[in-house]
Every structure is written in structure tokens, then in C-alpha cells.
Short mmCIF file of C-alpha atoms in Angstrom, two decimals:
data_model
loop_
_atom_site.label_atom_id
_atom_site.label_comp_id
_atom_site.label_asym_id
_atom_site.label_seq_id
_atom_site.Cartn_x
_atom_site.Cartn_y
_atom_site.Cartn_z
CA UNK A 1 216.30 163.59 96.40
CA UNK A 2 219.59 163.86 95.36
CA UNK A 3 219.77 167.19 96.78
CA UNK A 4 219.30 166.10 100.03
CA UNK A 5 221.56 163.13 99.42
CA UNK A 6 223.87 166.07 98.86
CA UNK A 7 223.13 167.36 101.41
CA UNK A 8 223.36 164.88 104.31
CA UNK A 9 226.97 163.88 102.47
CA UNK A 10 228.08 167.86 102.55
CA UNK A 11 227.09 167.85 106.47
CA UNK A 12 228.95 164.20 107.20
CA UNK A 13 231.77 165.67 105.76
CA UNK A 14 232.05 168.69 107.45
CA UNK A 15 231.60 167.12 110.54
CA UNK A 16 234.94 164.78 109.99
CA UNK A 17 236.84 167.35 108.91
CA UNK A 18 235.69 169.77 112.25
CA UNK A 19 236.14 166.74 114.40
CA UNK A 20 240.23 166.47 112.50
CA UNK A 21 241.00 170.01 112.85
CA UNK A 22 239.40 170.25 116.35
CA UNK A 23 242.11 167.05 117.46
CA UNK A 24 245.06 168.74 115.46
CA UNK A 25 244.15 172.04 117.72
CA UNK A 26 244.26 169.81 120.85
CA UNK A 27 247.22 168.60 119.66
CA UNK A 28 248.61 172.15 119.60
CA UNK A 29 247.01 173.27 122.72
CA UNK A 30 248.99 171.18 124.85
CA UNK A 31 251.94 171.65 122.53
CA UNK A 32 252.26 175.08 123.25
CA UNK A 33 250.84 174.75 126.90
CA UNK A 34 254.43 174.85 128.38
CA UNK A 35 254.89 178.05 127.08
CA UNK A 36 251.57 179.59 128.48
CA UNK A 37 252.46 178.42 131.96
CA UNK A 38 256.00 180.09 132.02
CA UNK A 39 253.32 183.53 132.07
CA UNK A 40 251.90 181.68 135.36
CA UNK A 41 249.38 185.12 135.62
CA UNK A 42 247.39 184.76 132.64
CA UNK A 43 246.07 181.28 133.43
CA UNK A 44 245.04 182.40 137.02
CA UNK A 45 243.32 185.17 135.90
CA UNK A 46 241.33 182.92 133.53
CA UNK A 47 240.73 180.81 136.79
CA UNK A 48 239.66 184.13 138.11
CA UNK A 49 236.80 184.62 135.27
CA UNK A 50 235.77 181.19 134.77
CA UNK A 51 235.97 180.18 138.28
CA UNK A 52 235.92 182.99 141.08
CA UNK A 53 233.08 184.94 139.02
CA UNK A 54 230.81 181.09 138.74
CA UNK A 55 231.19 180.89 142.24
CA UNK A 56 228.12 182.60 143.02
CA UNK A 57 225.85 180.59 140.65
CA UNK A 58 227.52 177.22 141.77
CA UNK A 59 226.47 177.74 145.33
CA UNK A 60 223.01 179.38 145.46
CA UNK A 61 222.17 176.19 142.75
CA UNK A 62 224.10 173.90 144.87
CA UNK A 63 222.20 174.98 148.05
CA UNK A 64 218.63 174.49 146.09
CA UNK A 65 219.64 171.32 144.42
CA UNK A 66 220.29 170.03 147.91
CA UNK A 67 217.16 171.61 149.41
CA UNK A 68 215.26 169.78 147.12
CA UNK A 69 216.83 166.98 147.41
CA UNK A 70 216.44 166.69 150.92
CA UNK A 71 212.38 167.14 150.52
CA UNK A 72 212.50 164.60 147.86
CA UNK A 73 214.49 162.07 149.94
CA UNK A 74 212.01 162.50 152.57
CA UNK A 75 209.16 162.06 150.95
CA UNK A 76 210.12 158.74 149.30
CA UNK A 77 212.33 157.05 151.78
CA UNK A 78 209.83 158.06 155.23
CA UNK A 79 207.53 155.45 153.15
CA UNK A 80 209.61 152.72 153.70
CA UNK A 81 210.98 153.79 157.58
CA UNK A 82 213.82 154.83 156.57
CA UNK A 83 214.07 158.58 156.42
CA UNK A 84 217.48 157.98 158.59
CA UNK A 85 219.34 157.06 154.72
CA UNK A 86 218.50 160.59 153.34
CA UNK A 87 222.15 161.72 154.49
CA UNK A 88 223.00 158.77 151.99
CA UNK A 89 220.37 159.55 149.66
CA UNK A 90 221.96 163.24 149.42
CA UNK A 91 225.27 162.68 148.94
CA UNK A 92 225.39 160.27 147.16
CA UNK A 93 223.36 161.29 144.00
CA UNK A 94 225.65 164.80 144.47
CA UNK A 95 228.89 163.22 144.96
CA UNK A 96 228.39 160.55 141.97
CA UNK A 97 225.93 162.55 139.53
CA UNK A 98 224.37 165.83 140.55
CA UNK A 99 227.35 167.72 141.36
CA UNK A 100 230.12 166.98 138.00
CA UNK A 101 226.60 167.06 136.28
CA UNK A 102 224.95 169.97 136.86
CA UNK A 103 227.80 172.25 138.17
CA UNK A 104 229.64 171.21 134.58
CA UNK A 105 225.91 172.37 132.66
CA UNK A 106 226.03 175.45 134.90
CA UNK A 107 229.92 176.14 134.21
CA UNK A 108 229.60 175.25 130.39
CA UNK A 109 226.82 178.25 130.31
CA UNK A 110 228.03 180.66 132.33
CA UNK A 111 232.27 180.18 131.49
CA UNK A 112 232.24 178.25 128.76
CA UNK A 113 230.01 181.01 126.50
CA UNK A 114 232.10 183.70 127.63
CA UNK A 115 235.20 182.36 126.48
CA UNK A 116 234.11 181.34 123.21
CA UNK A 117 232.46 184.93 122.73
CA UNK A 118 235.87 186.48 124.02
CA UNK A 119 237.71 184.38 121.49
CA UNK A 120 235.18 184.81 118.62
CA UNK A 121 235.17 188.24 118.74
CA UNK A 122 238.80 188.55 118.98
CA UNK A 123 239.13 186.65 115.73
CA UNK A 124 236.70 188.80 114.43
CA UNK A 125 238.37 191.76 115.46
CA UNK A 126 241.53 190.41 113.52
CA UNK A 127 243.63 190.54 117.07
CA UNK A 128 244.61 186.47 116.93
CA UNK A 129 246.16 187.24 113.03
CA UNK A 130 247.80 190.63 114.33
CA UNK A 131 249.24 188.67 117.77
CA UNK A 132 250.66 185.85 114.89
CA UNK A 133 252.18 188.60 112.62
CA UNK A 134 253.83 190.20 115.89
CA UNK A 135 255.41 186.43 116.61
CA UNK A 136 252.84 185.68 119.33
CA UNK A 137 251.64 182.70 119.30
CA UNK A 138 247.59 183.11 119.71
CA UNK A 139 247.38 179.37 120.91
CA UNK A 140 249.81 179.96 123.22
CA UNK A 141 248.74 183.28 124.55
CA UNK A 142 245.16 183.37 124.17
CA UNK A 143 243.71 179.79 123.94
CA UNK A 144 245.58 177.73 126.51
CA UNK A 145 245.21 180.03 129.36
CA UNK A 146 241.53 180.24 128.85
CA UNK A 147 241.98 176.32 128.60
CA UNK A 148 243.77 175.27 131.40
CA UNK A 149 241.53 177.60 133.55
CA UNK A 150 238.48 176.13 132.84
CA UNK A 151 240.20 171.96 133.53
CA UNK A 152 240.95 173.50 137.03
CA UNK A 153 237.97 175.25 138.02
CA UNK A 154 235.74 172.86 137.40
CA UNK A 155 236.54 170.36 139.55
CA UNK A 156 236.77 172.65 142.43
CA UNK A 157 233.69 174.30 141.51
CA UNK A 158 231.86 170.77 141.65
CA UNK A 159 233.35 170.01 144.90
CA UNK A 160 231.52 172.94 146.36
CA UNK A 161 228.38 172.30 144.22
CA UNK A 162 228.39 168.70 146.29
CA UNK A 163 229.58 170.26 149.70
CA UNK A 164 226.51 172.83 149.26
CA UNK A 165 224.05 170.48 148.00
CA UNK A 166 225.15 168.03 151.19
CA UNK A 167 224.67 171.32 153.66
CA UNK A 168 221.25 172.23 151.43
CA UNK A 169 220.20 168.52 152.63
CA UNK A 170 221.12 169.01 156.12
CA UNK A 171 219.05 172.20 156.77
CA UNK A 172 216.07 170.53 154.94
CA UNK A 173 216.45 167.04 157.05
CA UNK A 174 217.50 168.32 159.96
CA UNK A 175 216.86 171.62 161.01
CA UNK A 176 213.25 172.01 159.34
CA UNK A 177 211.91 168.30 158.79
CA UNK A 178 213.63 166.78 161.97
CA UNK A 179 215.73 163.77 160.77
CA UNK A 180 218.52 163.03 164.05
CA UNK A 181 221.42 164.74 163.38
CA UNK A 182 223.78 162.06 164.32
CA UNK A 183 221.82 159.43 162.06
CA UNK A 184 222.18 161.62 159.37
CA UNK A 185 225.95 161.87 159.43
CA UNK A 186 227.03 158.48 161.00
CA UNK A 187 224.74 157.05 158.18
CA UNK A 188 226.44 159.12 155.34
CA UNK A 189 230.30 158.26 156.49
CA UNK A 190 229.18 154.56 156.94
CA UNK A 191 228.36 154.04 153.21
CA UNK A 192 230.14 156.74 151.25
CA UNK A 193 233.55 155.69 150.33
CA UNK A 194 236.24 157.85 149.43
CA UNK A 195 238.06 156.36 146.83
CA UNK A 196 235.00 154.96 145.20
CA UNK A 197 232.10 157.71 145.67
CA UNK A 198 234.13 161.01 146.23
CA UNK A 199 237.81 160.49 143.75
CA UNK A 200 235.06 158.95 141.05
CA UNK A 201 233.20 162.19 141.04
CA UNK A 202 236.29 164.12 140.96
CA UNK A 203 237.32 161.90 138.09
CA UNK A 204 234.25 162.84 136.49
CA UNK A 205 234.51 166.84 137.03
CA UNK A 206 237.76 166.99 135.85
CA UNK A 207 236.59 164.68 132.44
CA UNK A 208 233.61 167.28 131.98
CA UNK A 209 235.85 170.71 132.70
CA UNK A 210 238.42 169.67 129.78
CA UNK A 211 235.25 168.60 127.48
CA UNK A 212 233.70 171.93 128.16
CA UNK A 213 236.66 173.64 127.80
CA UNK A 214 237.95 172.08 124.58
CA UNK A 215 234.98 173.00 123.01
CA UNK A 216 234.33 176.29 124.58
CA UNK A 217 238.02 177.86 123.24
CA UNK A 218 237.73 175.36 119.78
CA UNK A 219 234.58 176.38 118.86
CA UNK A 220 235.71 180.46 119.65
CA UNK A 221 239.14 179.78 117.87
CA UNK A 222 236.71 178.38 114.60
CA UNK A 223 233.84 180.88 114.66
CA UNK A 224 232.93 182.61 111.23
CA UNK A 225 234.48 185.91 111.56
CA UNK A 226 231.20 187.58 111.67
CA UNK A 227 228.74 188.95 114.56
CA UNK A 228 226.51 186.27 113.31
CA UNK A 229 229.04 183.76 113.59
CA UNK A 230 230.00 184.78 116.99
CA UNK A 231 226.73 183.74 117.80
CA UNK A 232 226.03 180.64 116.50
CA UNK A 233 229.40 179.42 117.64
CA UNK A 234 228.19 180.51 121.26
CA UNK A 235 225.28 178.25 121.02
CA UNK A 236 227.28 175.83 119.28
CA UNK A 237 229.42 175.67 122.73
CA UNK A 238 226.19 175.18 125.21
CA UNK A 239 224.62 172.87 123.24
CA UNK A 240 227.54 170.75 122.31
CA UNK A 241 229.09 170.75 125.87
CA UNK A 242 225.84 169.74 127.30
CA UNK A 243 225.82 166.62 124.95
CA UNK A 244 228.98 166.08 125.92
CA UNK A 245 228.50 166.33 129.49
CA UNK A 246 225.69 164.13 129.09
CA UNK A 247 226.96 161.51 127.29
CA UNK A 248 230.57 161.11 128.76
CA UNK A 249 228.63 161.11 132.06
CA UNK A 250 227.02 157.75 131.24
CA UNK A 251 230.39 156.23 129.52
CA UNK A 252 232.15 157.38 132.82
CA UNK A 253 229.62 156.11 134.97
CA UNK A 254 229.10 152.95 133.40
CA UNK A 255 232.90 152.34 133.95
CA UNK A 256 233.09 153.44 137.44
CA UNK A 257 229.70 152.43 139.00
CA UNK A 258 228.55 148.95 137.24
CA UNK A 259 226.81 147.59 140.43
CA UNK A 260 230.16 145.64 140.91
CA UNK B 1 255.68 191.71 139.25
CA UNK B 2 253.08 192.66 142.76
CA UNK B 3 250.46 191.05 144.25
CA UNK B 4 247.21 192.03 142.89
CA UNK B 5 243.15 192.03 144.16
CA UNK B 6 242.56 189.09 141.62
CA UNK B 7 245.25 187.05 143.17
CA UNK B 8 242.94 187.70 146.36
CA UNK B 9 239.67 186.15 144.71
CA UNK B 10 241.46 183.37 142.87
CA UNK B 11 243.73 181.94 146.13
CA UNK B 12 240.18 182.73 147.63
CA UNK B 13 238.56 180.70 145.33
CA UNK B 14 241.17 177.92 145.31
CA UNK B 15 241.11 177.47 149.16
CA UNK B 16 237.56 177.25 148.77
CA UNK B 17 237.24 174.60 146.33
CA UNK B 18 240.44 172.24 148.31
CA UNK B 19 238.20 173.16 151.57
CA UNK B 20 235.13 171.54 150.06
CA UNK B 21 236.85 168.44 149.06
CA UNK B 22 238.44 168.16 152.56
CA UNK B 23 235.19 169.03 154.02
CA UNK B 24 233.59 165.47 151.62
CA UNK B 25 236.68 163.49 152.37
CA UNK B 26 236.49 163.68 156.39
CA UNK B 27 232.65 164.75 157.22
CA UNK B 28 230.84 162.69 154.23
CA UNK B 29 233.21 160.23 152.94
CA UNK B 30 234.70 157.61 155.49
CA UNK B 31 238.29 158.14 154.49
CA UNK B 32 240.07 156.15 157.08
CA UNK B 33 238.08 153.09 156.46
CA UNK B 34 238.74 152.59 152.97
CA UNK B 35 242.41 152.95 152.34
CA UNK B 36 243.65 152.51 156.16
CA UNK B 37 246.67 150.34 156.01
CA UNK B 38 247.39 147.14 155.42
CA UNK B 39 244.83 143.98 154.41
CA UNK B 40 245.06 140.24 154.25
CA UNK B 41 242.65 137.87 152.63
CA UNK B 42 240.97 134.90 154.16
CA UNK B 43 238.36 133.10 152.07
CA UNK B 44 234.99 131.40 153.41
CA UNK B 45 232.99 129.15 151.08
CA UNK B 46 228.70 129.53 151.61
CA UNK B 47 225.80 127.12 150.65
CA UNK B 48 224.33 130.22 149.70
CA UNK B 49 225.10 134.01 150.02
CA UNK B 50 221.76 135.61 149.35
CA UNK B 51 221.79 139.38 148.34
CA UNK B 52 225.50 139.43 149.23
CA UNK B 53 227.70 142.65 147.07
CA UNK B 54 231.46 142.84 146.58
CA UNK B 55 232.57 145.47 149.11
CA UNK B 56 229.94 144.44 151.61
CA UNK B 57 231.20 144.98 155.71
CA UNK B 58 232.68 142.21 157.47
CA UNK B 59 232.07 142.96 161.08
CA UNK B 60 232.79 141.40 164.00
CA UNK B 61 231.17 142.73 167.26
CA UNK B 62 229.24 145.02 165.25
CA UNK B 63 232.73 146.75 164.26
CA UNK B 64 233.62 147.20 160.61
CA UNK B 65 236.96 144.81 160.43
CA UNK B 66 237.02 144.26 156.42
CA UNK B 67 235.19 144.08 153.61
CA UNK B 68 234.09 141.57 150.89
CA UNK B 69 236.32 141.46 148.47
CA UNK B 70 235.65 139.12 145.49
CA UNK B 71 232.95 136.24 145.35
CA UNK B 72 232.79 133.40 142.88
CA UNK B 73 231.22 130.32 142.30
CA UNK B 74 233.48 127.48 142.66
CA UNK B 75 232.44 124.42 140.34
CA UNK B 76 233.31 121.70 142.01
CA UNK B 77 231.67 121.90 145.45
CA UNK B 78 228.84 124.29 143.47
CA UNK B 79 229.87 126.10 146.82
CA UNK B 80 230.08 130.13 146.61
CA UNK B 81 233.54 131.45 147.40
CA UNK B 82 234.02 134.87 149.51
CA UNK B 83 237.30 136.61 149.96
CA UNK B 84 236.92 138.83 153.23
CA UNK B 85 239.89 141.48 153.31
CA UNK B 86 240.18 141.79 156.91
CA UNK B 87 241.94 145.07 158.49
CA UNK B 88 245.72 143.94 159.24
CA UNK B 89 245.31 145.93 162.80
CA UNK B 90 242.67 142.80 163.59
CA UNK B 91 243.96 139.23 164.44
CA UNK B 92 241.15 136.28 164.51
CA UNK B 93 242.01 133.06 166.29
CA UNK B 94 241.86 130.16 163.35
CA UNK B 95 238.61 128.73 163.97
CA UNK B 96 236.52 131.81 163.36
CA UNK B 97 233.39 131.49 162.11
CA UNK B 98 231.35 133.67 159.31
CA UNK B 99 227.88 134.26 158.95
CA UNK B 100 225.76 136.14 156.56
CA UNK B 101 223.71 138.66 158.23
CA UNK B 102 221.41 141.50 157.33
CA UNK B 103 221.37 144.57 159.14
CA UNK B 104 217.78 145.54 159.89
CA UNK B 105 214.64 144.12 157.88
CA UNK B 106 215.29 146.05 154.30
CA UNK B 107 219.12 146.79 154.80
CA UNK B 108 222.05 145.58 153.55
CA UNK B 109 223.54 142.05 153.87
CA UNK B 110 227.04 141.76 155.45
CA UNK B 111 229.44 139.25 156.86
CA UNK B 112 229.71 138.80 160.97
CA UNK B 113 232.87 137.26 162.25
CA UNK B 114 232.20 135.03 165.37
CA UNK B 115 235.62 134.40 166.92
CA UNK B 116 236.55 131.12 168.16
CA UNK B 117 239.23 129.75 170.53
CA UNK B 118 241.81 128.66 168.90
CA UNK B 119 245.62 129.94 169.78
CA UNK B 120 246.54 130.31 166.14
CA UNK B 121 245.48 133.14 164.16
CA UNK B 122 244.23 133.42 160.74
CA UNK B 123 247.01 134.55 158.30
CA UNK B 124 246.82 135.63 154.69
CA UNK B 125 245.19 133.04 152.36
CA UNK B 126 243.63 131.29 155.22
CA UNK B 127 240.54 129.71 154.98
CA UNK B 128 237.32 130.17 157.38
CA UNK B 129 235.82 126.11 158.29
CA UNK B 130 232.86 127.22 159.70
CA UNK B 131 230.41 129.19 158.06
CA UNK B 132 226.22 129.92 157.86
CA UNK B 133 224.60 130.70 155.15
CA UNK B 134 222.45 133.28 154.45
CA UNK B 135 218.95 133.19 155.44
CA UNK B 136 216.83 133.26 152.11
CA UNK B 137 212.90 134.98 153.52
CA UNK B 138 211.33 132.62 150.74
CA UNK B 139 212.28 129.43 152.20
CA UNK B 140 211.65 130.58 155.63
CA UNK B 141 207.85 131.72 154.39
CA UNK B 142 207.75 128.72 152.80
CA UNK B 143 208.40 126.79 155.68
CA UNK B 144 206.19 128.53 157.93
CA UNK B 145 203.50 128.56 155.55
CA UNK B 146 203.67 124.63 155.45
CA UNK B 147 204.37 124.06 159.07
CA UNK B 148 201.01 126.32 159.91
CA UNK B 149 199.10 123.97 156.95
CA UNK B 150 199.72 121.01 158.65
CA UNK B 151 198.50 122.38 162.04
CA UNK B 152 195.41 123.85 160.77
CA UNK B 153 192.74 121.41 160.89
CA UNK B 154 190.83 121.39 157.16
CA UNK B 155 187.76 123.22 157.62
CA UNK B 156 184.60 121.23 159.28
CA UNK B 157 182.08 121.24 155.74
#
């Protein structure tokens, strides 16, 4: 019993004291971030490998995401006589959830693991203590970079997640089920606001790429030195960003979209 | 320092990403309609506003002039209390009159602007005289029900 008392104490602990180092490395991460953007090329070729090489798996799961939404749509709103609203239907549940949503799970597994495996291993290669001894800052060189890439891709990458998904819907309505073309436009425009629908979704893309960035680099920068710990702080990163996506998506969205 | 192939894939892959969010902004979203210029408020009180949202259209002629912008209950007339941000391109003549209307059998419930004849026009903080409520399909069952009750004669036993 008093083991596991222990036990659950040791683990509460640990968590505070991650959660306090993790905001003092924030802290430093945007300390230092000025001097990482003086070397302008290092953060675009992050941008380059987390968000030119996701491009490919944004848009093929885009496209399907939107083909099946547009089946979906059908299906349900042709029972009420009203399969003109699946242009709404469509964008809407890309431009407000679908798109941050899944394009942030997608990005978080693909980019986000590969920077905290590129990170672990280069702390357990000893580089990060032999850049410090040579008066390099690591945080500077290494971590922000890889940082600030990640809070710009994503909310360009979720844009074209939503644009896809929206031209996924089209071909599914439209070309192969036979909605009217013009209904299924005019009807989207007429009830899809800009400010509200579209800037709230980039709102939320941008939340979920520094969330899944944070973690990705923090959880690299704090791995056990060890092969094993390079792995576990890998899944550390998918499993934690996808809580995180998760759950910030229903803070944000209870701020933004409360039914007014 | 040169230009390299990765600058290629990441401008690439910028102009790609600003090109989908133009493409949502003018093809999905309705940009010009929601942050087009200038508004002024006129307010309308209803018996009864039904199903009536915040941001609902106000349209007049079946064109989108404005939309809803705040509703609350007013406690002394127990009245309910619509602001209508109308597009500051559109002038009304004073004695305009509002309805609540619903566009189709399940859609949404917006305001129609009925224009009067009246040489002034409504100005900011005006107030609409006449206005009809909206039509709750309860009461009007209701209504019917009892108006065919008391044609039916009661059943010969």
C-alpha cells in the first residue's frame, strides 16, 4: 500500500517538475529565438522537413477525408431534401474541426517524431554538450529552428488539408453523385464566414503547430540518453501531442464556437 | 550565400499553403460580406423572435443588407430587442418595417426589411416602429387543429 502511495507521489512529482523545466525551456526557446533567425536558412530548411516533405501525406488524407465526407453528407442530409447544404456540410466540419484536427495528428506523427528522434539522438550522440563547449548555443542552433518550423508549417499545411478536403467533397457531390454545381458553391459562400469559420480555424492550426512543436523538440531535448530512451521519448511526443491536440481543440472551440 | 533546390520546395511549399487560404477566403468563405465597410445599428423590438441566432441575415429584397447583431430581452415591455447592423452602402427610408422570416420549410430564420415611404432615412441608433413577429408552427397547428374541430361535426353514434 504504501508502496504504491509511493509510488503515485514519485510520479505526481515528476510530472511538476517536467511540466517546470519544460516552461523554463520555453522560456529559453524564445529567448534565444532572435538569434536563430539572424541564420534565416536553418529555420527554412526545418520548414523544408517538417513541412515540404508532409505535404504529400496532408493531401492524399485531405482528398479522402473530403471524399468521405462528401458520401457521408449525402447520405444523411438527401433524407431530409437537402443534399444542396453538403457544400456547407464539407467545409464547414474541415474549416472548423477536421482540418487543424487531423492535419495537426498527421503532422505531430509524421514531423513531430522526426524531430524529437533527430534531437534525441543528437543528445545521445553527445553533439548538443560538444556544440555548448564550442560556445554554441544548442537552443539556439538546434531547438528553435526545428521550433519555429513546425509553428509555420502547420497552419499552412491545414489550410491545404481543408482546401483538399473541400475539392475531395466536390468530386464526390458533384462530379460522381450529381449535387448542382452552383448550389454547392453559392450555398457554401452564403454561410461560411471568414472571420468567424476560416481565421478561427487558422487560430486553431497555429495553437496546435506550437503545442506539437513544443513538445516534439522538449521531449527530444529531455530524452534519456539511451537508444531506449530515444524511443520512449518518440512515443512520448505522439501520444502527448495527440492529447494535446485533442484537448486544446475543445478549450479553443468552446471559446470560439459557443452557439453564440 | 546561393540559392539552393530546398529554397525551391520550401517557397514551393509556402505559395502553396498562402494559395490554399486565398483559395478558402474567396471560393468558400464569403469574405466581402463579413468585414465590407462600414455598419450602423438600428434596433427593432418583436413579440416574439422564434428560432432567431445572433448573426442571422437581414435581407431586404432577398439581398443580404446586414446582419443580426445582438438580441436581448428588454424587461419592461417583456418585448425582445434586435440590433440589425445594416451595410452603410444601404439607406432605408424611416418607416421600414421588419419581419421574421424563414427561408424554406427546415432553414434558417432571418430578418426581411420591407421599405416604406418615408423621405427620411434610418440613421445609426434608429429604431424600426413596425415589426412582425415570427411565426411559431405550434400555434399555427394549434389553431388549425381547433378551427378543423369545430367544423367537424361529432361523429353520428
Amino acid at each position: 500500500m504504501s508502496a504504491l502511495l509511493r509510488a503515485i507521489g514519485a510520479m505526481t512529482v515528476n510530472g511538476i517538475w517536467r511540466l517546470g523545466f519544460m516552461a523554463r525551456f520555453f522560456y529559453a526557446l524564445l529567448r534565444y529565438s532572435g538569434q536563430s533567425f539572424r541564420r534565416l536558412p536553418l529555420t527554412i530548411r526545418e520548414i523544408y522537413f517538417s513541412g515540404t516533405l508532409s505535404l504529400l501525406i496532408i493531401l492524399v488524407s485531405g482528398l479522402f477525408v473530403g471524399l468521405v465526407l462528401g458520401l457521408q453528407g449525402y447520405d444523411i442530409l438527401q433524407r431530409f431534401g437537402s443534399s444542396d447544404a453538403l457544400g456547407i456540410m464539407v467545409a464547414l466540419s474541415l474549416l472548423r474541426e477536421l482540418g487543424p484536427v487531423v492535419a495537426g495528428l498527421l503532422f505531430a506523427s509524421r514531423a513531430g517524431s522526426a524531430v524529437t528522434a533527430e534531437i534525441g539522438l543528437m543528445k545521445t550522440t553527445e553533439q548538443l554538450q560538444a556544440m555548448d563547449m564550442m560556445a554554441v548555443n544548442p537552443i539556439a542552433r538546434v531547438v528553435a529552428p526545428r521550433f519555429w518550423g513546425g509553428v509555420i508549417s502547420m497552419p499552412l499545411l491545414a489550410a491545404m488539408f481543408s482546401a483538399m478536403g473541400i475539392f475531395g467533397g466536390w468530386l464526390i457531390g458533384v462530379l460522381a453523385i450529381g449535387v448542382d454545381d452552383g448550389a454547392f458553391w453559392s450555398q457554401m459562400r452564403a454561410s461560411v464566414d471568414f472571420r468567424y469559420d476560416i481565421i478561427n480555424g487558422v487560430i486553431k492550426s497555429f495553437v496546435f503547430g506550437v503545442a506539437v512543436s513544443l513538445i516534439a523538440v522538449f521531449e527530444g531535448y529531455d530524452c534519456q540518453p539511451t537508444a531506449e530512451g530515444v524511443s520512449r521519448a518518440i512515443t512520448r511526443t505522439v501520444v502527448s501531442s495527440a492529447l494535446a491536440i485533442l484537448a486544446l481543440d475543445f478549450v479553443l472551440t468552446s471559446f470560439m464556437f459557443r452557439g453564440l | 550565400m546561393s540559392r539552393t533546390t530546398l529554397d525551391l520546395w520550401v517557397g514551393l511549399f509556402v505559395a502553396l499553403g498562402f494559395a490554399a487560404l486565398v483559395f478558402l477566403a474567396v471560393k468558400v468563405g464569403s469574405y466581402a460580406g463579413a468585414s465590407g465597410g462600414t455598419t450602423y445599428a438600428v434596433e427593432a423590438a418583436f413579440d416574439n423572435i422564434g428560432g432567431l441566432k445572433a448573426r442571422a441575415p437581414v435581407k431586404s429584397a432577398g439581398v443580404v443588407v446586414g446582419r443580426v447583431g445582438a438580441i436581448h430581452f428588454d424587461s419592461h415591455s417583456y418585448r425582445a430587442i434586435v440590433r440589425l447592423d445594416l451595410d452603410g452602402r444601404y439607406e432605408f427610408p424611416a418607416d421600414t418595417s421588419a419581419a421574421i422570416l424563414t427561408s424554406g420549410l427546415l432553414g434558417e430564420q432571418y430578418i426581411g426589411l420591407d421599405p416604406g415611404a418615408d423621405g427620411e432615412v434610418l440613421k445609426d441608433g434608429s429604431k424600426l416602429q413596425i415589426t412582425q413577429s415570427a411565426v411559431v408552427l405550434e400555434k399555427l397547428i394549434g389553431q388549425f387543429m381547433f378551427n378543423k374541430a369545430a367544423e367537424t361535426p361529432p361523429p353520428a353514434q
